[in-house]
Short mmCIF file of C-alpha atoms and ligand atoms in Angstrom, two decimals:
data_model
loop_
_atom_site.label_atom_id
_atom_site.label_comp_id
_atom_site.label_asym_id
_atom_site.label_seq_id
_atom_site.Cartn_x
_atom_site.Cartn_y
_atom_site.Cartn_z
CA UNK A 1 -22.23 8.79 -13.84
CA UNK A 2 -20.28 5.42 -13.00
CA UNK A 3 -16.60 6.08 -11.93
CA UNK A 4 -14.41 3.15 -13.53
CA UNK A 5 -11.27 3.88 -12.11
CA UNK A 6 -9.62 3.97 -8.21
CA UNK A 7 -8.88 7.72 -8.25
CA UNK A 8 -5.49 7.01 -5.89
CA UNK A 9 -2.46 7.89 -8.08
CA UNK A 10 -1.75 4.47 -9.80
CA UNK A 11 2.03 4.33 -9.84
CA UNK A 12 2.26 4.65 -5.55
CA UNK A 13 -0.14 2.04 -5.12
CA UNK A 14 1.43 -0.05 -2.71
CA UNK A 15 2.89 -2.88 -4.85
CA UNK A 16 5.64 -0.34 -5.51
CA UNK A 17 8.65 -1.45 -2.91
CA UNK A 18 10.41 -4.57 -1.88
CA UNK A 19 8.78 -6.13 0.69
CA UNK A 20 5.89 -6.13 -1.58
CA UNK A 21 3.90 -9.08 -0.91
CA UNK A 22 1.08 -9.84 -3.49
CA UNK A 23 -2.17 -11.86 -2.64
CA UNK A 24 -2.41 -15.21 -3.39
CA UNK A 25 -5.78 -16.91 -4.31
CA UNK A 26 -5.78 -20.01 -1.46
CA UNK A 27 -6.47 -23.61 -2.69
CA UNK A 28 -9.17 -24.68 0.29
CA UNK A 29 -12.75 -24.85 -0.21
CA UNK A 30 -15.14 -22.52 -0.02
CA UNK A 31 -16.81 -21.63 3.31
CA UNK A 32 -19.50 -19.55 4.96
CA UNK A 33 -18.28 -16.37 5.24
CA UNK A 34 -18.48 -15.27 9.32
CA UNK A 35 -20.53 -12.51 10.29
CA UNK A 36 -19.76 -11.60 13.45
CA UNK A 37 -23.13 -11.74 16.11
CA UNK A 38 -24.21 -8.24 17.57
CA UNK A 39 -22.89 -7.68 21.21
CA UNK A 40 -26.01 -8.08 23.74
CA UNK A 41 -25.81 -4.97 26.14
CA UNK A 42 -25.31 -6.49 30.01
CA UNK A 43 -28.26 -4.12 30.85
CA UNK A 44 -30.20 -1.95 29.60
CA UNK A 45 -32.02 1.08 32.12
CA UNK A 46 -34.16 3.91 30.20
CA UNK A 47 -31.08 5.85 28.41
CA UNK A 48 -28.33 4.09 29.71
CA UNK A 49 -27.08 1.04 28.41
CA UNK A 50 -24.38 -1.16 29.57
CA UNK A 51 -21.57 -3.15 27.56
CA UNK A 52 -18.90 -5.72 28.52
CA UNK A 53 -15.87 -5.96 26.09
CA UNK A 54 -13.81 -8.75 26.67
CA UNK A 55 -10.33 -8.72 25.19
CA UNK A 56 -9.77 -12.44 25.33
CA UNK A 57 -7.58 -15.67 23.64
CA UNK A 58 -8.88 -17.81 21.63
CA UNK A 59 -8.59 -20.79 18.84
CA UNK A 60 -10.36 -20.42 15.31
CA UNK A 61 -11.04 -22.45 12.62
CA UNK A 62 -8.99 -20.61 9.94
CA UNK A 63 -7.36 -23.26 7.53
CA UNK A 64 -8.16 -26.58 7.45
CA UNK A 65 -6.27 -28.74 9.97
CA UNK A 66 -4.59 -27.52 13.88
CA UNK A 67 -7.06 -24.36 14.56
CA UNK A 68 -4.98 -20.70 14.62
CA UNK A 69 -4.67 -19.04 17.88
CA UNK A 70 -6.29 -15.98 17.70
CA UNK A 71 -7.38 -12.90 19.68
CA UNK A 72 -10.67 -11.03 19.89
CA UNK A 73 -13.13 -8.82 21.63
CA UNK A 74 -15.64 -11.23 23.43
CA UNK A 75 -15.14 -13.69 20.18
CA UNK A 76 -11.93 -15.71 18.91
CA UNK A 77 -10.95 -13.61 16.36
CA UNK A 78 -12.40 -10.10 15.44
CA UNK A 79 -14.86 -8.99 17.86
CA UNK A 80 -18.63 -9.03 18.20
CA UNK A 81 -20.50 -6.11 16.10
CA UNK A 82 -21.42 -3.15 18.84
CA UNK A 83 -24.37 -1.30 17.74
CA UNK A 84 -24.94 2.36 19.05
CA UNK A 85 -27.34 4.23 18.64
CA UNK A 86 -27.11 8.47 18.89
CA UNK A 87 -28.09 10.07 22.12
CA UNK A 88 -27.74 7.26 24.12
CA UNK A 89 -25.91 7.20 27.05
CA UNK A 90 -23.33 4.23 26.81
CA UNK A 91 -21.45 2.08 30.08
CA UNK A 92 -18.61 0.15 28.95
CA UNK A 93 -16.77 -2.31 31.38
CA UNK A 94 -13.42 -2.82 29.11
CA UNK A 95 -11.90 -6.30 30.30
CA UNK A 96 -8.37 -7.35 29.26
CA UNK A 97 -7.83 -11.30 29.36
CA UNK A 98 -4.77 -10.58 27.66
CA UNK A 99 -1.33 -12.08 28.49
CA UNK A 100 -0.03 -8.36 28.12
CA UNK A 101 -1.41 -4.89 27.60
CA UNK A 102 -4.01 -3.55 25.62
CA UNK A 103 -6.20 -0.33 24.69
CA UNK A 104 -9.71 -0.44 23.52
CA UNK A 105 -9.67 2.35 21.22
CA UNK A 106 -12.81 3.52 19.57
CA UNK A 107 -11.63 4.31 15.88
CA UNK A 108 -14.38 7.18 14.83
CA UNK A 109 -15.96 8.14 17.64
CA UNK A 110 -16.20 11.34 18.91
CA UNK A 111 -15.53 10.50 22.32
CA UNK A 112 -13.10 12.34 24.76
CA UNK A 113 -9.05 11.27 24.37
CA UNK A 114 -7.19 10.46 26.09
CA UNK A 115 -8.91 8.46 28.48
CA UNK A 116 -12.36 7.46 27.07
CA UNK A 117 -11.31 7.50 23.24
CA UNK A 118 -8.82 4.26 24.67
CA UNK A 119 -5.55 5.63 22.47
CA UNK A 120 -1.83 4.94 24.43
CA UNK A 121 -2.56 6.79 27.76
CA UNK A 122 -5.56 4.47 29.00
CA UNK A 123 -3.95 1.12 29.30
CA UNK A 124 -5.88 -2.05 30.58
CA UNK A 125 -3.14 -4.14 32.28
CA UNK A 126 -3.26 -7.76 31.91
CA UNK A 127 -6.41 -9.33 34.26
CA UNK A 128 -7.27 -5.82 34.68
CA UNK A 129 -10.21 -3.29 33.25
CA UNK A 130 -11.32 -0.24 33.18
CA UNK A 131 -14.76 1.35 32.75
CA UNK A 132 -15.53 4.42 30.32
CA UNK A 133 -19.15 5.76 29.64
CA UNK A 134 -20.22 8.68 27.04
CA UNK A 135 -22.65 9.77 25.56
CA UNK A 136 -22.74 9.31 21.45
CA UNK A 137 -23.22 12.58 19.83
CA UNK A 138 -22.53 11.78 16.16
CA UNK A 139 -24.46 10.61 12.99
CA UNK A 140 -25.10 6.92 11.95
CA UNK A 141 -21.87 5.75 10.17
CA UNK A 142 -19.92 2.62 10.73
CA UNK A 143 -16.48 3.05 12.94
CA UNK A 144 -14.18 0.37 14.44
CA UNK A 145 -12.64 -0.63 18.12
CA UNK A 146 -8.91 -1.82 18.18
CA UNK A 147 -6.14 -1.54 20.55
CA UNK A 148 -3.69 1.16 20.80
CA UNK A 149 -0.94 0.40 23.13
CA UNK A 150 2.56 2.02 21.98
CA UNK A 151 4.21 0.37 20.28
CA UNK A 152 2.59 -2.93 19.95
CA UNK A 153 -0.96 -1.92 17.88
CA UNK A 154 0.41 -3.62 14.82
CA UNK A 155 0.96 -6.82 16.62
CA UNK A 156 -1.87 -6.62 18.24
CA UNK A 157 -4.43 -6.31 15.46
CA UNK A 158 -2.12 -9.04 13.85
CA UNK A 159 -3.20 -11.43 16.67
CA UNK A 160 -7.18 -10.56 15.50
CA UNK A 161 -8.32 -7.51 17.50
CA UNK A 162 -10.67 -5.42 15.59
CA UNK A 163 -14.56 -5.13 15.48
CA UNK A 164 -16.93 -3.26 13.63
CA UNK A 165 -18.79 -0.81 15.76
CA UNK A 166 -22.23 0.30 13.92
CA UNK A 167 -23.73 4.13 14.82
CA UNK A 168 -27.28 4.13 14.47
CA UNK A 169 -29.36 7.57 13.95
CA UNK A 170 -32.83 8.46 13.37
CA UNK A 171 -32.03 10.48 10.21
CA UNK A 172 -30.23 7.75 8.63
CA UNK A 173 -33.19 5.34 9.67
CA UNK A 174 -35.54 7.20 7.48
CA UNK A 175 -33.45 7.02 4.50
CA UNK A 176 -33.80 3.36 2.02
CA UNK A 177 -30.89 1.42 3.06
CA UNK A 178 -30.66 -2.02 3.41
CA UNK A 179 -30.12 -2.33 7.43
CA UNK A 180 -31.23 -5.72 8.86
CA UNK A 181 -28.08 -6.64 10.34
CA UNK A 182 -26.33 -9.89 9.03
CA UNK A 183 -29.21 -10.40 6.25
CA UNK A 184 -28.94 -7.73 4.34
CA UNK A 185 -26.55 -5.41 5.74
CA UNK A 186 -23.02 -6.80 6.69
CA UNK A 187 -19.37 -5.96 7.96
CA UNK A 188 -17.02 -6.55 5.31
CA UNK A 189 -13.61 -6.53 7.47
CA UNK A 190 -10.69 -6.87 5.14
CA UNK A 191 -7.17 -7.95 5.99
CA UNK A 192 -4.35 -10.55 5.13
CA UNK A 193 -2.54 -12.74 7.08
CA UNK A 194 -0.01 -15.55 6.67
CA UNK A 195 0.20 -18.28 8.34
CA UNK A 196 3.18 -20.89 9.52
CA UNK A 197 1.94 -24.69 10.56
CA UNK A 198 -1.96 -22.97 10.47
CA UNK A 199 -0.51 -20.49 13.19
CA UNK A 200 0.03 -16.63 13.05
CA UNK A 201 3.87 -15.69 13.80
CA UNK A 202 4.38 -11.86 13.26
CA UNK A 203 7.43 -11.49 13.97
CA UNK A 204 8.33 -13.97 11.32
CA UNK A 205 6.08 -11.15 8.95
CA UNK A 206 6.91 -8.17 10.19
CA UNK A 207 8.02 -5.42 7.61
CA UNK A 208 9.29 -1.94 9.30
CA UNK A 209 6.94 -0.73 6.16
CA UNK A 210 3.88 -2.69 6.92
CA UNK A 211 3.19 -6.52 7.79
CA UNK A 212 1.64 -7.87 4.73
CA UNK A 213 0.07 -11.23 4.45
CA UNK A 214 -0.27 -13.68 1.50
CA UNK A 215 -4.03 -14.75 1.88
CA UNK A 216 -6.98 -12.16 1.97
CA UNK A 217 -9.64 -12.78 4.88
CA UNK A 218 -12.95 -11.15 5.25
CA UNK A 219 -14.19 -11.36 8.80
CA UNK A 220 -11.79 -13.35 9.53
CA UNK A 221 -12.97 -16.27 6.32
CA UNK A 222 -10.74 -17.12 3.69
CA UNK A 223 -12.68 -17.80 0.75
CA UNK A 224 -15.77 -16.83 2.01
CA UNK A 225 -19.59 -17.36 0.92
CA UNK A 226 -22.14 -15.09 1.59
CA UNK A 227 -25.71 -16.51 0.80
CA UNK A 228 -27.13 -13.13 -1.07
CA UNK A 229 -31.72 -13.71 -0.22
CA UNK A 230 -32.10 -9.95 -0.97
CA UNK A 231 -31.66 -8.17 -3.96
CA UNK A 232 -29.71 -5.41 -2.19
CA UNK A 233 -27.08 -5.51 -0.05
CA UNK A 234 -25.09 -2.80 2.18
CA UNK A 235 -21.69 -4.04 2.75
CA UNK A 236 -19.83 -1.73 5.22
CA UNK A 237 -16.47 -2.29 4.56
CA UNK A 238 -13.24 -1.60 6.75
CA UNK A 239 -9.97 -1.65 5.61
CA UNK A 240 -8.60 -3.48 8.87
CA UNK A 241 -5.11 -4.27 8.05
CA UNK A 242 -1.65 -3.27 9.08
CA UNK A 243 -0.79 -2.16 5.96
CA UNK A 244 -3.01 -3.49 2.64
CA UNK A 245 -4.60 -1.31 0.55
CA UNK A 246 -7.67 -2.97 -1.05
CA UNK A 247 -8.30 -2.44 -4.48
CA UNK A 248 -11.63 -3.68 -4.85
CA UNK A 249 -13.96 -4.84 -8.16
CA UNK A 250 -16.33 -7.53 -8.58
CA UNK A 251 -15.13 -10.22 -11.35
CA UNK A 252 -17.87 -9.50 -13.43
CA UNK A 253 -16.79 -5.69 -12.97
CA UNK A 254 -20.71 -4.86 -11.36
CA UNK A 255 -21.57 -1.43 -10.24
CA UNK A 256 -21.97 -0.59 -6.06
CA UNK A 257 -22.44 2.84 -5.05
CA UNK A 258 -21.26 3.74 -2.09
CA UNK A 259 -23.82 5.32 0.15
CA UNK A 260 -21.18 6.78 3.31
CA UNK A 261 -17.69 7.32 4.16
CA UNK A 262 -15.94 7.47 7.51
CA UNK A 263 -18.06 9.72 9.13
CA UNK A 264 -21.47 8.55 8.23
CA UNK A 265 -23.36 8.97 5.07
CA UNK A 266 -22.52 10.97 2.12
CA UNK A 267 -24.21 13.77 0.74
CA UNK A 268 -25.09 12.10 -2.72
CA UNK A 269 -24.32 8.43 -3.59
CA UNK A 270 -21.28 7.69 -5.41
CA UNK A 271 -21.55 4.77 -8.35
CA UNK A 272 -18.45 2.57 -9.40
CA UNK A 273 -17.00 -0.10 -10.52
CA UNK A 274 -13.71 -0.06 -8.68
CA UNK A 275 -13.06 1.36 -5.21
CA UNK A 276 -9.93 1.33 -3.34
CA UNK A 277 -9.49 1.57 0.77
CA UNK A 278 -6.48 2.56 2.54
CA UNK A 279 -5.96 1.33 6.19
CA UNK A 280 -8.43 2.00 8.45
CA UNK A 281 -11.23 4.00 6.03
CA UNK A 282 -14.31 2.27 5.87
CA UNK A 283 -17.15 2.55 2.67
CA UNK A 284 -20.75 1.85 3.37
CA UNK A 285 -21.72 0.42 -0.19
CA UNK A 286 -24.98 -0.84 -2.03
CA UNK A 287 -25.10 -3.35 -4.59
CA UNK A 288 -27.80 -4.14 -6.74
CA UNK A 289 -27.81 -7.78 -7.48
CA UNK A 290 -31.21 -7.03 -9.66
CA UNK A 291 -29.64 -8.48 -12.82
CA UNK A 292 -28.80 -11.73 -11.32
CA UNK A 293 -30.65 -14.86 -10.82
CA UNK A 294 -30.62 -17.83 -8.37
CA UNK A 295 -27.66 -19.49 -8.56
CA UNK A 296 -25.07 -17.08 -9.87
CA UNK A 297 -21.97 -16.04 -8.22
CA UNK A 298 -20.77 -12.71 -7.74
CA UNK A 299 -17.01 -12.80 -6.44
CA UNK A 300 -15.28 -9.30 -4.92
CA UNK A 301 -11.57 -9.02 -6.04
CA UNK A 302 -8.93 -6.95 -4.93
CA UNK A 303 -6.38 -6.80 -8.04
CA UNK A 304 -6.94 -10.49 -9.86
CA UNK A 305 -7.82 -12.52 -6.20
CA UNK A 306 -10.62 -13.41 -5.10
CA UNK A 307 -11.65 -12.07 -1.49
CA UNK A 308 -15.01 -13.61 -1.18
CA UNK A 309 -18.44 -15.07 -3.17
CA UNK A 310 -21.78 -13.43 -3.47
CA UNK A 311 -24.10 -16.60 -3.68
CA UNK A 312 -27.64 -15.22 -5.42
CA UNK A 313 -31.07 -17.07 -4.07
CA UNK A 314 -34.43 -16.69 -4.04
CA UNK A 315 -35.01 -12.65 -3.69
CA UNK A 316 -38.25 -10.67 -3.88
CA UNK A 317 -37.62 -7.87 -6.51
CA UNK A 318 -36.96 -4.62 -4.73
CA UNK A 319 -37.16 -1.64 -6.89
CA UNK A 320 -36.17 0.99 -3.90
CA UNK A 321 -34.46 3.56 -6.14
CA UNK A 322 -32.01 5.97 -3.60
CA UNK A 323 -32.70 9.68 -3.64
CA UNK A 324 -30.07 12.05 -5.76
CA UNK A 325 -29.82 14.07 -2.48
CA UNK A 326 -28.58 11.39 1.27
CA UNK A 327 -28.18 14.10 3.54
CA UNK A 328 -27.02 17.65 4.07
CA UNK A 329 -23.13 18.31 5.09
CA UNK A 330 -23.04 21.73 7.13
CA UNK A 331 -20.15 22.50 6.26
CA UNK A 332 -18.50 24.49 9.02
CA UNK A 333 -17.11 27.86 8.32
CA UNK A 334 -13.39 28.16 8.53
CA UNK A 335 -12.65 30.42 11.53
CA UNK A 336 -11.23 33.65 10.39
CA UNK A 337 -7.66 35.10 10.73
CA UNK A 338 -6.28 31.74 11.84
CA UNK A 339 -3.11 30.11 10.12
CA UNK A 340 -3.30 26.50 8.62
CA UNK A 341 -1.72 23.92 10.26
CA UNK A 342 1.00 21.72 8.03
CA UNK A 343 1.50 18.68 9.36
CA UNK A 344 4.56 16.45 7.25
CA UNK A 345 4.54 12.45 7.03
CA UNK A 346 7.93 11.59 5.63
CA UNK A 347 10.26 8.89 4.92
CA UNK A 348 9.54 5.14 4.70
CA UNK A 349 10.78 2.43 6.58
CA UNK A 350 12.47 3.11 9.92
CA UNK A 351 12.64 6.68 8.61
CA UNK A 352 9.03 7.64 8.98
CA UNK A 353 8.30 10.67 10.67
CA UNK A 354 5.85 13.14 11.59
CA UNK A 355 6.63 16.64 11.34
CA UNK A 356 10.30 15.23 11.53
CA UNK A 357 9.64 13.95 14.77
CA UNK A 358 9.05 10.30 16.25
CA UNK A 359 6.08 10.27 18.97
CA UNK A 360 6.80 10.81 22.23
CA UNK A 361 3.87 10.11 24.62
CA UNK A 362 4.62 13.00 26.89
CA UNK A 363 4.84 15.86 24.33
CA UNK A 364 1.87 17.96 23.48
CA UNK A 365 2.57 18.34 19.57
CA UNK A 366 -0.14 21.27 19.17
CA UNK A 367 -2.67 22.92 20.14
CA UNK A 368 -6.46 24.00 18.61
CA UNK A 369 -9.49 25.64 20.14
CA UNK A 370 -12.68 23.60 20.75
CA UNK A 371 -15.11 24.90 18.25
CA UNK A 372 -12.63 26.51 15.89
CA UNK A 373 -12.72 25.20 12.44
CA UNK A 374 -9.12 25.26 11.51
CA UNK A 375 -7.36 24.06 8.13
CA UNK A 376 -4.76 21.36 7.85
CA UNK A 377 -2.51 20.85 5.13
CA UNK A 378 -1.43 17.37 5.46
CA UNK A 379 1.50 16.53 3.28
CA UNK A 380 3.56 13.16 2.04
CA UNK A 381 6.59 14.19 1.09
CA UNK A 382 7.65 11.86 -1.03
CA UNK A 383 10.83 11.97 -0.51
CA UNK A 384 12.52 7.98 -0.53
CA UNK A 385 12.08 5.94 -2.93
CA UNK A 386 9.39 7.18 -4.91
CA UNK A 387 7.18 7.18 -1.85
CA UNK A 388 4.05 5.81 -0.45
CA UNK A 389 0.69 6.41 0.33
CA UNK A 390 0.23 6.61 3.90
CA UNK A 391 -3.16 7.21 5.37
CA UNK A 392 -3.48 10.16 8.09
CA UNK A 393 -5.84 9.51 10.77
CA UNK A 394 -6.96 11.90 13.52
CA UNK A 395 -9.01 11.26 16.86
CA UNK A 396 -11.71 13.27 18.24
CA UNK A 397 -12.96 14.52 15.29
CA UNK A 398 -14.40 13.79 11.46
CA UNK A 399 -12.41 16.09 9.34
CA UNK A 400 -14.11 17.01 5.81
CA UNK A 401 -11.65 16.47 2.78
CA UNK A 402 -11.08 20.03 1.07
CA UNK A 403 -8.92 19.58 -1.64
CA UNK A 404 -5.87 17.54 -3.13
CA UNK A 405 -2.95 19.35 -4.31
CA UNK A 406 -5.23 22.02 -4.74
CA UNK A 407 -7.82 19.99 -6.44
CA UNK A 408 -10.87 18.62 -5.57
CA UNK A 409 -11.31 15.80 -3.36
CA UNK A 410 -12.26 12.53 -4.51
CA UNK A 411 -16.01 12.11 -5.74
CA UNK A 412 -16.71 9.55 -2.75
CA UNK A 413 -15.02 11.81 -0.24
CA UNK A 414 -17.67 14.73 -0.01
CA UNK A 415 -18.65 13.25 3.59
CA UNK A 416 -17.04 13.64 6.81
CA UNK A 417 -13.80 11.52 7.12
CA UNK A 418 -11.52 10.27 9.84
CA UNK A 419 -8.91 8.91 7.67
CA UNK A 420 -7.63 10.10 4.32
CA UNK A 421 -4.91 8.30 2.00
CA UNK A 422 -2.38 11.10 1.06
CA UNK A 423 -0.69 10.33 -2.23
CA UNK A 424 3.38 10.54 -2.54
CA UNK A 425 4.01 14.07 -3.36
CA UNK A 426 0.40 15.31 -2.32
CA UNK A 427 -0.86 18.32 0.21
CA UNK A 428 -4.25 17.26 1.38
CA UNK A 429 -6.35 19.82 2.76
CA UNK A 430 -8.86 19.08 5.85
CA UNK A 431 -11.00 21.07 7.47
CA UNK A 432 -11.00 20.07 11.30
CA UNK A 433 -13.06 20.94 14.42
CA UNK A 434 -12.97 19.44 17.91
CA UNK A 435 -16.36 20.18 19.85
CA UNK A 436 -14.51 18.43 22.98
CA UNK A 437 -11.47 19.45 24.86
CA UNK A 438 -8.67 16.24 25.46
CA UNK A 439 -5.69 14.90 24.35
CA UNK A 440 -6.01 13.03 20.57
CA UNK A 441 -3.53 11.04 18.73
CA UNK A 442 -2.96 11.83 14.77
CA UNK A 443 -1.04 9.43 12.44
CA UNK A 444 -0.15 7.10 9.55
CA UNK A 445 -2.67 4.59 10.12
CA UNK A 446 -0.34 2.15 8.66
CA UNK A 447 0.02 0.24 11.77
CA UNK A 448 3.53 -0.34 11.72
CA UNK A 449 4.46 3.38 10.84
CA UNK A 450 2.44 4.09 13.82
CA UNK A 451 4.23 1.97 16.16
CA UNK A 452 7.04 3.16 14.56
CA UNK A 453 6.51 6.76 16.21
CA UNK A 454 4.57 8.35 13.01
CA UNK A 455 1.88 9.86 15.45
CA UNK A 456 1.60 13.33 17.38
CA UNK A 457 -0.90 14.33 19.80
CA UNK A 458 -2.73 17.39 19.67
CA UNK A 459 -4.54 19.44 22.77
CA UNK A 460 -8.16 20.29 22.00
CA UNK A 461 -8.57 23.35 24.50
CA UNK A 462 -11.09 25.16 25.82
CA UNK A 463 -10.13 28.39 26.74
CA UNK A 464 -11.96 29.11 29.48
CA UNK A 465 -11.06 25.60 31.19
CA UNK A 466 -7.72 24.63 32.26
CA UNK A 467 -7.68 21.03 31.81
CA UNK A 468 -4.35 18.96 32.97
CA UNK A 469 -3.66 15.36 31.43
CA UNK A 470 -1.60 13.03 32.64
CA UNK A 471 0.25 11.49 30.29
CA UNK A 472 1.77 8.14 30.86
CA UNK A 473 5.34 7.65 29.88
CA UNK A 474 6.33 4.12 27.59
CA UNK A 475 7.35 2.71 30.85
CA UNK A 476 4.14 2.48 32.59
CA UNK A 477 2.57 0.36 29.25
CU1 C2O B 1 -7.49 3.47 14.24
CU2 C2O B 1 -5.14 6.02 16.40
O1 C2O B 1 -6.31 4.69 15.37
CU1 CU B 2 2.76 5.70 6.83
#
C-alpha cells in the first residue's frame, strides 16, 4: 500500500493564523547542497572515545553577496554530523565560544537529565565548558544536539545551532539500508530563515507563535543540489525549525518509504507519496530513484516550493528489495493498577501553557518510577482560535504512540518516538518508560512556545535511591 495523503488533520496545518508566513521559492542559482563532514573523535582508547564540541561564531556563504553570520557546533552554521555507535562509552568536552550562554542538549538520547542530557540546568557559560560522558544504550536511529538555555533556545537555533547526531547499532547494520555516509545516506536538516542585508535579525522575525522564515534551507543550502550516483538513497530528515511544519512531496509526486522514526527503525516500512514533519521529529526515508536516468531532476517540495534537487548520474542498478518485517518493537507492558497521566498544552500565543502552568525551573512537575511503563494522555485543547498543532516532546525516554483520539496511530508511527504532533482538539496516547532516574524536560517543541514556558519537568525515581538535583534558578543562566 502507498499512503497519498499527510495523515495530520488538514484544516490545523499551520498556515491557519496570522502571522502565517508562506515559503517563497528564492531567485539565486542553484548550489551544492552542504552535507555536513562527520566529527573526528579527539581520541579514541579501546571502548572509550572522546569528542570536542565547539559551540562557536562564524560567517557562511548563504546568499549571494556580504556572507551571514552564523552559529554552529565546530562548523559555521549547523554542526558537524556525530556518529555513535551503541555500547560505546562516549567523552564529550562541550566548549562554548559563545558571546552568551548555551546548552548542548542531546535531542533523543537516552542519556541522564538534567546534567548529561544538556536541557536548562547544565549551562556552559560564555569561554567556559563542561565535560559529560555516557554510555549509549539505545538502537541505531538518527537524533539531534541543540541548545537549551531558558528562554533563549529559539534564538539560539535561529543563529544556526543544530546537528544531526547518527546512532549506529549492529542490528540495524545487518539490515539493507543505504548507509555510506554523505554518498548515499544523508542529513536532510530542514528549516527557514529570513534574512535582512544577507544577515539573520530575529528579533526583527520573532512571532510569540513561532519565528517563521520566508526561504526554505536544507543543511543550511538554499536551493540545494544533491548529485544522486546511487540508485537509493536514505535521507534522514529533521524537522529543525522553530516552528515550520514540512509538508513534504517530490514534484513528480515519487514514492519514499520511510524506513524509521524518532527512535530508530520501524517495525515495517511505510510507502508514500507525501509526508509531513512537525518540529523536531525526524524520518529516516528511502527513495528509489530506479525509474530515473542520468540527467533527470528530482526536486523535494514542501507545499508548491521547492526545498532542494535530486541530480540523477551514472548508478549501478541495485535491486536490494527491503524485508516486509525491519525489526521487532517489544512493546512494554503497561504496569498494572497505575493511573494515566494527562498532561494539557493549551492556548496560543503568549497564552500557551502546560497543564495551565508556565515552566518554572525549580518545580518538580511529576513524578514516575524508573522501569514503570506508565500511560500519558497528552491533549491540545484547542481552545483559541481554532488551534494548532503543537508537537510534545519528552527527554529521557522514546515513548511509543498508542492511539489518537482513541484511534490508531499514524501508519509511520508504529516505532518508538520522542516527539509527536498533537492535532487541535486531539488526546494522544503514549506509552512511556524511563530506565534512568533524573530530572527531564517535556514540551511543545515549537521553540518559541518552549521559551515561552510550555515545558514541565518530570522526576524519573528510583525508589530505592534518593537522588537530590539541584536545580538552577533563571538567574544563574
Ligand atoms: Cu529538542 Cu527539550 O528539546
Ligand atoms: Cu506549542
Amino acid at each position: 500500500k502507498v499512503y497519498t495523503d499527510y495523515f495530520f488533520d488538514e484544516p490545523i496545518f499551520d498556515l491557519h493564523d496570522g502571522g502565517y508566513v508562506p515559503l517563497e521559492k528564492v531567485d539565486i542559482p542553484d548550489q551544492p547542497l552542504n552535507i555536513p563532514t562527520a566529527l573526528q573523535p579527539d581520541k579514541v582508547d579501546g571502548n572509550d572515545v572522546y569528542y570536542t564540541i565547539t559551540a562557536q561564531e562564524g560567517e557562511t556563504q548563504i546568499l549571494p553577496g556580504a556572507k551571514t553570520k552564523t552559529w554552529g557546533y565546530n562548523a559555521s552554521l549547523l554542526g558537524q554530523t556525530i556518529v555513535l555507535k551503541k555500547g560505546v562509552h562516549y567523552h564529550v568536552h562541550l566548549v562554548n565560544k559563545l558571546p552568551e550562554v548555551t546548552t548542548f542538549h542531546w535531542h533523543g538520547l537516552n542519556v541522564t537529565g538534567p546534567i548529561v542530557d544538556g536541557g536548562p540546568h547544565a549551562p556552559v557559560y560564555p569561554g567556559g565548558s563542561r565535560d559529560i560522558d555516557f554510555t549509549l544504550d539505545q538502537p541505531a536511529q538518527t537524533d539531534w544536539i541543540h541548545p537549551h538555555p531558558c528562554p533563549n533556545t529559539a534564538r539560539q537555533v535561529w543563529n544556526g545551532l543544530a546537528a544531526a547526531v547518527v546512532v549506529t547499532d549492529d542490528e540495524e547494520a545487518k539490515l539493507p539500508f543505504p548507509r555510506n555516509y554523505g554518498v548515499d545516506d544523508i542529513p536532510v536538516i530542514l528549516q527557514d530563515r529570513s534574512y535582512h542585508d544577507n544577515q539573520l535579525d530575529y528579533k526583527a522575525d520573532y512571532d510569540v507563535d513561532g519565528t517563521l522564515g520566508k526561504y526554505a534551507l536544507v543543511n543550511g543550502t538554499i536551493n540545494g543540489v544533491f548529485n544522486v550516483t546511487t540508485q537509493k538513497v536514505r535521507l534522514r530528515i529533521l524537522d529543525g525549525s522553530d516552528r515550520r511544519e514540512w509538508r513534504l512531496h517530490f514534484d513528480d509526486n515519487h514514492e519514499f518509504t520511510q524506513i524509521a522514526s524518532d527512535g530508530g527503525t520501524l517495525p515495517e516500512p511505510v510507502k508514500f507519496t507525501k509526508l509531513m514533519l512537525t518540529c523536531a521529529e525526524r524520518a529516516e526515508v528511502i527513495v528509489d530513484f530506479g525509474d530515473k536516468k542520468p540527467g533527470d531532476v528530482v526536486t523535494l517540495m514542501s507545499d508548491n516550493v521547492p526545498l532542494m534537487k535530486f541530480k540523477i548520474g551514472e548508478y549501478a542498478p541495485d535491486n536490494t528489495k527491503l524485508p516486509e518485517h525491519l525489526t521487532t518493537i517489544n512493546v512494554p507492558e503497561v504496569t498494572p493498577g497505575l493511573p494515566v497521566t494527562r498532561t494539557v498544552m493549551s492556548g496560543m500565543d503568549d497564552q500557551v501553557r502546560l497543564d495551565g502552568k508556565l515552566f518554572d525551573m525549580q518545580r518538580i512537575d511529576r513524578r514516575q518510577k524508573i522501569g514503570d511503563t506508565v500511560l500519558w494522555d497528552v491533549v491540545n485543547t484547542n481552545d483559541m482560535d481554532g488551534g494548532m498543532i503543537h508537537p510534545f516532546h519528552m527527554h529521557g525516554c522514546q515513548f511509543l504512540v498508542i492511539s489518537r483520539n482513541g484511534k490508531a496511530p499514524y501508519p509511520n508511527e508504529h516505532g518508538w518516538k520522542d516527539t509527536v504532533g498533537v492535532n487541535a482538539g486531539e488526546t494522544v496516547r503514549i506509552a512511556v518508560q524511563f530506565t534512568k532516574f533524573g530530572v527531564y524536560m517535556y514540551h511543545c517543541h515549537i521553540l518559541e512556545h518552549e521559551d515561552t514556558g510550555m515545558m514541565a519537568q518530570i522526576e524519573a525515581y528510583d525508589p530505592n535511591h534518593e537522588h537530590k538535583y539541584h536545580l538552577i534558578s533563571m538567574d544563574e543562566m
